[in-house]
Backbone as CSV, one residue per row, in Angstrom:
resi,resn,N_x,N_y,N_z,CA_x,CA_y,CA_z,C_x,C_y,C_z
1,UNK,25.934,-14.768,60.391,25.846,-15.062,58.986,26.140,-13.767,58.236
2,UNK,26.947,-13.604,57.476,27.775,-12.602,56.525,26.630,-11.908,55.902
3,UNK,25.914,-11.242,55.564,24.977,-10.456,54.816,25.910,-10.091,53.356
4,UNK,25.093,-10.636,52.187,25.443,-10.239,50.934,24.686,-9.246,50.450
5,UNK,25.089,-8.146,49.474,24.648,-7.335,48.857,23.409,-7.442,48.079
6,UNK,22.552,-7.209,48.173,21.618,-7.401,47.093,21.913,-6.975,46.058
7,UNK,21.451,-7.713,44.128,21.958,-7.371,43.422,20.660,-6.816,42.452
8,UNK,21.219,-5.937,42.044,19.825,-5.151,41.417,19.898,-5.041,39.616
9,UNK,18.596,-5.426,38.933,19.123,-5.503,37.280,18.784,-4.014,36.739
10,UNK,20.237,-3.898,36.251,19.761,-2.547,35.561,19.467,-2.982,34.305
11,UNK,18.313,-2.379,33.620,18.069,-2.446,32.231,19.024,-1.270,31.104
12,UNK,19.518,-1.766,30.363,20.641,-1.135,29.500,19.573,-0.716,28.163
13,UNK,19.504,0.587,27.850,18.490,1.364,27.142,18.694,0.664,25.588
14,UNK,18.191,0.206,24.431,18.357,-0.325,23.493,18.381,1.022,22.599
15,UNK,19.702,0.984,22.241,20.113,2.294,20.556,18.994,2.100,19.834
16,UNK,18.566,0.538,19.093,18.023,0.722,18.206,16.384,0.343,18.296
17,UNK,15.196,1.410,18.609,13.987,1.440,19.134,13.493,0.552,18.491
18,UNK,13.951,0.149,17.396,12.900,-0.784,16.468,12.698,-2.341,16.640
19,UNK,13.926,-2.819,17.052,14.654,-3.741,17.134,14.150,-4.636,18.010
20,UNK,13.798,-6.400,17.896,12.682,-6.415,18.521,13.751,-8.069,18.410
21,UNK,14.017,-9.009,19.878,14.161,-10.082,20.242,13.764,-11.277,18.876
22,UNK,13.026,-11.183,18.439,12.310,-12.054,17.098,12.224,-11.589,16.103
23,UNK,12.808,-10.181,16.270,13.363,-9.713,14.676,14.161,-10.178,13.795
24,UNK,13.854,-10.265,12.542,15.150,-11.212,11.922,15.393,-9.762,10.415
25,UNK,16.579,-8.548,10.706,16.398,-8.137,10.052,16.712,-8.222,8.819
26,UNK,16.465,-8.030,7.580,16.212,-7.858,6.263,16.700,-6.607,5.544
27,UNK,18.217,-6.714,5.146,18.622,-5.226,4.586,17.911,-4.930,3.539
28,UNK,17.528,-6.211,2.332,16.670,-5.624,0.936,15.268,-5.164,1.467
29,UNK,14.876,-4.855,2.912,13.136,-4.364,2.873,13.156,-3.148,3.128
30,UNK,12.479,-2.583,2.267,12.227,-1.113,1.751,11.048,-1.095,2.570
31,UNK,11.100,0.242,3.782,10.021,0.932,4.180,9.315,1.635,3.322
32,UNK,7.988,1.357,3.576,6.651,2.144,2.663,6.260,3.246,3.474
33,UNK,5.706,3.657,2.836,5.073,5.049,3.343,3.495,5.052,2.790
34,UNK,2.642,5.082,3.285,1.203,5.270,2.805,0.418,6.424,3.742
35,UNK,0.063,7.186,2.733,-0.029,8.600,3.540,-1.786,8.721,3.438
36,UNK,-2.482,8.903,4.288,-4.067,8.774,4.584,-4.785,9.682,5.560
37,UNK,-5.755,10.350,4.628,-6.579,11.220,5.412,-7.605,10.690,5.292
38,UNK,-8.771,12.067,5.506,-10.243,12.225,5.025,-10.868,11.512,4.211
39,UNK,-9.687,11.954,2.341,-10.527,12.243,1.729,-9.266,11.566,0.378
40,UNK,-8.331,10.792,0.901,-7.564,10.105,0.068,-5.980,9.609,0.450
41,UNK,-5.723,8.423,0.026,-4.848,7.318,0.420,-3.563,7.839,-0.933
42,UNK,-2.608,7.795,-0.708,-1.523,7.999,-1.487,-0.518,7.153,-0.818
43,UNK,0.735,6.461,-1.430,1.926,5.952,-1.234,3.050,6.235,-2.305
44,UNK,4.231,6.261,-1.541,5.364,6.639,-2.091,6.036,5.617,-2.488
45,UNK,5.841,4.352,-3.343,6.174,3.225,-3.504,5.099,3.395,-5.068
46,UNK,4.299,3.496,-5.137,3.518,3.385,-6.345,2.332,4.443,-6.638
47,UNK,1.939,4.115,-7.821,1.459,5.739,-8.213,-0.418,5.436,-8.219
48,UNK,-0.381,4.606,-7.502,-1.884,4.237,-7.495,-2.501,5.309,-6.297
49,UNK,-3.596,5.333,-6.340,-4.111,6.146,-5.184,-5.877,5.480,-4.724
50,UNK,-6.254,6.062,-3.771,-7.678,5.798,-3.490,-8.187,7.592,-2.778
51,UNK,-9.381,7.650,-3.281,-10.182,8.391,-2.862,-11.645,8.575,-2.583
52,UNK,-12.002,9.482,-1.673,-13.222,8.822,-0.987,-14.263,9.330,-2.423
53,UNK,-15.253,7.970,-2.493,-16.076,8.615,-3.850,-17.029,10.123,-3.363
54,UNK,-16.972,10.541,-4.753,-18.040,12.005,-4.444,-19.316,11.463,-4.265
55,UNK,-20.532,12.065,-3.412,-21.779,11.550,-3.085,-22.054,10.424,-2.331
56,UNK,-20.916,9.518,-2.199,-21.319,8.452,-1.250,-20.217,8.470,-0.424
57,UNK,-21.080,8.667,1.237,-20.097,9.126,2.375,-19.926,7.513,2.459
58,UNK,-18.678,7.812,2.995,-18.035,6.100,3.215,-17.324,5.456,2.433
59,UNK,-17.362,5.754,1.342,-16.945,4.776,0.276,-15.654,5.580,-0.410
60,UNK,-14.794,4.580,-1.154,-13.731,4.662,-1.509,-13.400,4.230,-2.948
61,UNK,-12.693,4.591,-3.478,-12.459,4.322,-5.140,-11.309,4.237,-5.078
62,UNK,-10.237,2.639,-5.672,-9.131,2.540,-5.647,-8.815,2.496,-7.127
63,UNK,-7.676,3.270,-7.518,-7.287,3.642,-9.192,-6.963,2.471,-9.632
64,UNK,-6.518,1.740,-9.326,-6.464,-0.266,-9.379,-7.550,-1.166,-9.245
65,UNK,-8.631,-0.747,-9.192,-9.605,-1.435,-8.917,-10.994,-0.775,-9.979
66,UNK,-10.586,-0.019,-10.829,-11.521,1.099,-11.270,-13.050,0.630,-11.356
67,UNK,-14.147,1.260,-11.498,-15.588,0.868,-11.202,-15.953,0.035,-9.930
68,UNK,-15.357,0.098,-8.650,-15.685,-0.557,-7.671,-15.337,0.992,-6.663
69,UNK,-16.269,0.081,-5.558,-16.427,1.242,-4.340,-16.012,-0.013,-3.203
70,UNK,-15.052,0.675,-2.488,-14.987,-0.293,-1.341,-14.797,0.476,0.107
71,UNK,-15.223,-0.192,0.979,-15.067,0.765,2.647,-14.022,1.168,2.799
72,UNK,-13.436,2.086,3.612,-12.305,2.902,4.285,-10.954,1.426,4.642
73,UNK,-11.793,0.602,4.978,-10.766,-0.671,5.802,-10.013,-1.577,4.091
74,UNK,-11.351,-1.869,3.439,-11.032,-2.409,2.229,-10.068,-1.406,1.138
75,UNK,-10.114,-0.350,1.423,-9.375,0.417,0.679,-7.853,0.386,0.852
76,UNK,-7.978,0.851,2.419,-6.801,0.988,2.956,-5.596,-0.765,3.063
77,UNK,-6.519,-1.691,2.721,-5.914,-3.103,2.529,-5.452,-3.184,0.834
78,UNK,-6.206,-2.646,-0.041,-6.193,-2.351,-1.399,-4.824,-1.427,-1.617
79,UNK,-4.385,-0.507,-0.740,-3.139,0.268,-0.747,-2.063,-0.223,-0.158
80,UNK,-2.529,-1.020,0.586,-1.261,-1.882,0.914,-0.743,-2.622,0.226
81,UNK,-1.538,-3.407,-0.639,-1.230,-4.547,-1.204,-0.985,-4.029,-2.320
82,UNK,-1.335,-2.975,-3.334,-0.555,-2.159,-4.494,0.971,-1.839,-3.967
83,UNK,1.220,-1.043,-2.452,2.182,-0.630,-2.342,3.169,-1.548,-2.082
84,UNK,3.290,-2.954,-1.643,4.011,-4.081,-1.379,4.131,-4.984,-2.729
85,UNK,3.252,-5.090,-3.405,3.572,-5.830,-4.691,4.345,-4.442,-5.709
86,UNK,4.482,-3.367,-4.900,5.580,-2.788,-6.310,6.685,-3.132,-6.572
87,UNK,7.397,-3.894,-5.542,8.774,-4.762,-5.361,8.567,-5.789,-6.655
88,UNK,9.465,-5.669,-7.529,9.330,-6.476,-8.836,9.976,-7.990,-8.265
89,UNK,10.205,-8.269,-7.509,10.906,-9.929,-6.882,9.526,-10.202,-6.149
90,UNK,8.695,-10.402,-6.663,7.544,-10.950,-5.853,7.276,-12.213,-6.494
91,UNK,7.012,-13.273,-6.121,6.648,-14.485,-6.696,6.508,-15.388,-5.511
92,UNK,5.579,-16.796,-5.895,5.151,-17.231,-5.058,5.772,-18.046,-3.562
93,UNK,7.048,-18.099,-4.080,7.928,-18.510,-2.661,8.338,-17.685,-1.814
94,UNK,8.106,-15.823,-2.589,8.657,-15.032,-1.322,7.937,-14.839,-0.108
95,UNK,8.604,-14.659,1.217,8.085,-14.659,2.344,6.871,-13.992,2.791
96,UNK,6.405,-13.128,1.631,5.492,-11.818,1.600,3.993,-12.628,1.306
97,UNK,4.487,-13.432,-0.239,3.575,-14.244,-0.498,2.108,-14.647,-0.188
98,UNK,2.293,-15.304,1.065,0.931,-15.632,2.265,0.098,-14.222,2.724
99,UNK,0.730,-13.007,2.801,-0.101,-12.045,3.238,-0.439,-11.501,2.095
100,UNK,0.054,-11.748,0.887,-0.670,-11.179,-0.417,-1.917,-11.737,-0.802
101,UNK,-1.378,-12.786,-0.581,-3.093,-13.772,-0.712,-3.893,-13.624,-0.317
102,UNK,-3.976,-12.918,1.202,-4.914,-12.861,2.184,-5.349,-11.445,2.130
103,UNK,-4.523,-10.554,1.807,-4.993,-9.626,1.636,-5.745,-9.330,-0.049
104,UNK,-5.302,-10.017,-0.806,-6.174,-10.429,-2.023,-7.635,-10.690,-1.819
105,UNK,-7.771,-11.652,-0.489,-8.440,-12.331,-0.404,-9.702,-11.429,-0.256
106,UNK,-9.575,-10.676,0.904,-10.101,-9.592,1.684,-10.952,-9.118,0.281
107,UNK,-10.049,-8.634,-0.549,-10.610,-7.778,-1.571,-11.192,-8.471,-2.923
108,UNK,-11.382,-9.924,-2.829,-12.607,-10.841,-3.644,-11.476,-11.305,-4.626
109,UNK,-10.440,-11.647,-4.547,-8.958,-11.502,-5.639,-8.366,-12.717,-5.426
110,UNK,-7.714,-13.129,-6.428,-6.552,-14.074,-6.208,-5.170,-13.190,-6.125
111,UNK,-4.145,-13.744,-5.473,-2.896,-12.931,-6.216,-2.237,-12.769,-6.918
112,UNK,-2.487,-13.203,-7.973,-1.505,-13.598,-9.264,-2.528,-11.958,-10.216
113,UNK,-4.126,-12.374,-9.491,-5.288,-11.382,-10.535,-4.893,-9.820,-9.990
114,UNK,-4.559,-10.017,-8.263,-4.189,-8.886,-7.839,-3.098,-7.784,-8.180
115,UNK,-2.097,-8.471,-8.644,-1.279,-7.929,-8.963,-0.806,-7.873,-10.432
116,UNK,-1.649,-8.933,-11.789,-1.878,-8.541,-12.856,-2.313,-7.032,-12.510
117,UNK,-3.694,-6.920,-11.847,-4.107,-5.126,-11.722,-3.438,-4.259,-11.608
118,UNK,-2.422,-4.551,-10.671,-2.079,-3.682,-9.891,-0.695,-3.002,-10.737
119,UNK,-0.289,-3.803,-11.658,0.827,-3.746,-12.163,0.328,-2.362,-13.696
120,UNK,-0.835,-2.326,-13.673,-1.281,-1.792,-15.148,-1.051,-0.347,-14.357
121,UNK,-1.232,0.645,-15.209,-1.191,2.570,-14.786,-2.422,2.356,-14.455
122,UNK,-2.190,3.639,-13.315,-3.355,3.888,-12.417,-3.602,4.258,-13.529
123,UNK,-5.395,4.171,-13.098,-6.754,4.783,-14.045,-6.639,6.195,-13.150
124,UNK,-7.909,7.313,-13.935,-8.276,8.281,-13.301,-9.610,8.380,-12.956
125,UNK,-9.112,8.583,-11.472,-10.548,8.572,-10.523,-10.659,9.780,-10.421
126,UNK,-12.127,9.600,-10.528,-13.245,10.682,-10.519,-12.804,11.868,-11.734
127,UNK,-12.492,11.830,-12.770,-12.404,12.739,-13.579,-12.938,12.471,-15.073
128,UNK,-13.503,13.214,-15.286,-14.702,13.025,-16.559,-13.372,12.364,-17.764
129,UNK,-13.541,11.815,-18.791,-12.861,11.346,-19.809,-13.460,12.491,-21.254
130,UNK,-12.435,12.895,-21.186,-12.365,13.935,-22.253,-12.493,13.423,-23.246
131,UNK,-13.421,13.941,-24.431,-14.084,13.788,-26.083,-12.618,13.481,-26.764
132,UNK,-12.980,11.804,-27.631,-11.753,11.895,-28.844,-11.692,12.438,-29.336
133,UNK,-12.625,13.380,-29.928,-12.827,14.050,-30.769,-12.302,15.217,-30.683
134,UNK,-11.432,15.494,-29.834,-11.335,17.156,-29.364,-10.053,17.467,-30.043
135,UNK,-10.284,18.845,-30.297,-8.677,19.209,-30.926,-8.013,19.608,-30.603
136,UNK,-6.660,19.253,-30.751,-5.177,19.989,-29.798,-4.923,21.256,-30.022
137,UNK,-4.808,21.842,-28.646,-5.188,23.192,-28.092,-3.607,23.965,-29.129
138,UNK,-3.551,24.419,-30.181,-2.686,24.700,-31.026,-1.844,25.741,-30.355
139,UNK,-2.172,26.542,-29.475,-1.073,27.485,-28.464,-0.418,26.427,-27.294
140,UNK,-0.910,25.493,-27.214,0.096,24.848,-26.079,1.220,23.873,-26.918
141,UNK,0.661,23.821,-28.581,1.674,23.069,-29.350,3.050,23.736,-29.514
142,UNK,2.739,25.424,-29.722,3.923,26.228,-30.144,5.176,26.008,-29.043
């Protein structure tokens, strides 16, 4: 009986690392960037931020959410969902839609309320609100 070669599969290295069998890619989706430490959450998509409150370890203050404290996890869901609703084509049939909700959800919100918020200028966290009353510093006018 003739002996055949055994045939062996080589795997052919994929160019593109990202690229995934059930990927369906999307040229209009803009990668986010949300940058997170210690002691505060920033993204390059919108000008909102979170930071950890002064005096209470744990807790977090999102500039979209002003007078609320929420955990490290709730925060970091709070920055997502500012940084994904900055895409002005958001409405309720886009594909994004369902995880806005849910991540709304997370944070006691509808999405329509979420992103009314989210859409206003960040507030300023943690910084005292300076007197109306005060007068313009006349050497920084010149």
């Amino acid at each position: 009986m003739p002996c055949t070669p055994a045939r062996t599969a080589t795997a052919t290295p994929n160019p593109n690392l990202t690229w995934k069998p059930s990927h369906d890619p999307d040229p209009e989706v803009i990668a986010m960037t949300l940058t997170i430490n210690d002691t505060a959450m920033t993204s390059d998509r919108t000008a909102h931020t979170a930071r950890s409150a002064p005096g209470r370890p744990h807790q977090w203050e999102v500039s979209w959410l002003p007078g609320q404290t929420l955990d490290r996890n709730a925060a970091i869901t709070a920055m997502v969902l500012a940084d994904t609703t900055a895409d002005p084509d958001l409405h309720e049939g886009h594909r994004l839609w369902p995880h806005i909700q849910s991540w709304a959800g997370e944070l006691g919100l509808t999405a329509p309320d979420a992103i009314t918020r989210i859409s206003q200028p960040p507030g300023h966290i943690n910084r005292e609100q300076e007197p109306a009353s005060r007068q313009p510093d006349r050497e920084a006018a010149d």
